[in-house]
Tab-separated table of C-alpha atoms in Angstrom:
chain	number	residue	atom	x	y	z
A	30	UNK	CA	45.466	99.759	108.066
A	31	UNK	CA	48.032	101.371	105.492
A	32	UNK	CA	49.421	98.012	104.963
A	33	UNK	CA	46.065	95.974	104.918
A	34	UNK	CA	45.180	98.930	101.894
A	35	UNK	CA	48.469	98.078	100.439
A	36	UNK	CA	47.939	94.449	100.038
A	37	UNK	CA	44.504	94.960	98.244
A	38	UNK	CA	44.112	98.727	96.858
A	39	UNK	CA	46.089	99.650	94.090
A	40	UNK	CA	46.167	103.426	92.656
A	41	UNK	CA	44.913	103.845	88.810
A	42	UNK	CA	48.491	104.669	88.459
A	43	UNK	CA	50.065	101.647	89.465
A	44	UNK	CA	47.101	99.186	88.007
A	45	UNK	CA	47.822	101.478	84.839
A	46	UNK	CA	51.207	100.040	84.987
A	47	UNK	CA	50.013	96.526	85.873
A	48	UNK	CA	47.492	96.198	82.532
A	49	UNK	CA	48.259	99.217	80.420
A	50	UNK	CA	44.955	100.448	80.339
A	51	UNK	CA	44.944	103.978	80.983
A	52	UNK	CA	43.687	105.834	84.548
A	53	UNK	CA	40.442	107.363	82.696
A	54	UNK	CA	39.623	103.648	81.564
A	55	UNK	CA	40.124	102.303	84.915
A	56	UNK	CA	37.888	104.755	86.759
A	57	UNK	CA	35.170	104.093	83.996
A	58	UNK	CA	35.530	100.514	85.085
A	59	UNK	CA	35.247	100.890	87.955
A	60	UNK	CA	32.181	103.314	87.749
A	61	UNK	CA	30.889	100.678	85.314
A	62	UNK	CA	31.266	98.102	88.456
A	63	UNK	CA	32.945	96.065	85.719
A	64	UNK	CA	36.068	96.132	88.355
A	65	UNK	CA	36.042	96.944	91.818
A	66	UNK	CA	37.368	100.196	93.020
A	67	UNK	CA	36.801	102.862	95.186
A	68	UNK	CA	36.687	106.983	94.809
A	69	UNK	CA	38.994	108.579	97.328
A	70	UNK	CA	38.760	112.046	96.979
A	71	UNK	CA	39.524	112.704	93.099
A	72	UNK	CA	41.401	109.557	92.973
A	73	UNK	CA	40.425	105.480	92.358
A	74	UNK	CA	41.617	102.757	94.224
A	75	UNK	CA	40.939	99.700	92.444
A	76	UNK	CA	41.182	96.168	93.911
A	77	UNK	CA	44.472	94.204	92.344
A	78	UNK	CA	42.516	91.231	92.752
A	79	UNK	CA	39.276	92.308	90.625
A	80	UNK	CA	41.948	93.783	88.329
A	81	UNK	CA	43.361	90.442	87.477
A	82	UNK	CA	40.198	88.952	86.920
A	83	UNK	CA	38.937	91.528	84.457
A	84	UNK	CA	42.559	91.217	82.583
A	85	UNK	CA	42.667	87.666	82.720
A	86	UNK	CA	38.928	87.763	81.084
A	87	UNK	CA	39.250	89.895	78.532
A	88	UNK	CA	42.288	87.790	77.416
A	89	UNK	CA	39.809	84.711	77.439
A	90	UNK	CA	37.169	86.096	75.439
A	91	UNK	CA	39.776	87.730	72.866
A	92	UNK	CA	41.512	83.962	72.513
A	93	UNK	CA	38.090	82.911	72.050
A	94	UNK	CA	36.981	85.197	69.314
A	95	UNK	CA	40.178	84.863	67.781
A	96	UNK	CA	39.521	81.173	67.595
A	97	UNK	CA	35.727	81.863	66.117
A	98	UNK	CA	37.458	84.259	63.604
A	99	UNK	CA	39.873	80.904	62.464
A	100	UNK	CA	36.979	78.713	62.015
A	101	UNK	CA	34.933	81.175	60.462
A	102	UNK	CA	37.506	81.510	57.835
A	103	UNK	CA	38.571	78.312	57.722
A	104	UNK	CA	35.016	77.322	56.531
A	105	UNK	CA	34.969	80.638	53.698
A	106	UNK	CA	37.775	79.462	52.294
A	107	UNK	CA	37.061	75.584	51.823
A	108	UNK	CA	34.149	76.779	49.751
């Protein structure tokens, strides 16, 4: 079981080191079902998988808008 929760559970600690989002941010996540965790006690354990995801995502959308942004000003300054 330990190493089954190893595999897929990480601790807001160590998925704190994995994205750099802090613990408090992670639990509100999670509690936002934005991510999938888990509330252990006091403590989150948050799926690595779902964690990816979300990181990869939010990387997505801010490429995207960074994109919009270009064109956007692209166009301001041609006129």
């Amino acid at each position: 079981m330990t190493l089954l929760l190893n595999k897929l559970l990480i601790s807001t600690r160590e998925a704190s080191a994995l994205s750099g989002y802090s613990a408090d941010y992670l639990s509100r996540l999670c509690r936002d079902e934005k991510i999938i965790g888990m509330r252990v006690g006091r403590s989150w354990l948050l799926d690595k998988e779902s964690l990816v995801a979300f990181i990869e995502e939010q990387a997505e959308k801010k490429k995207k808008t960074a994109e919009e942004l270009s064109r956007s000003r692209e166009l301001e300054y041609k006129d």
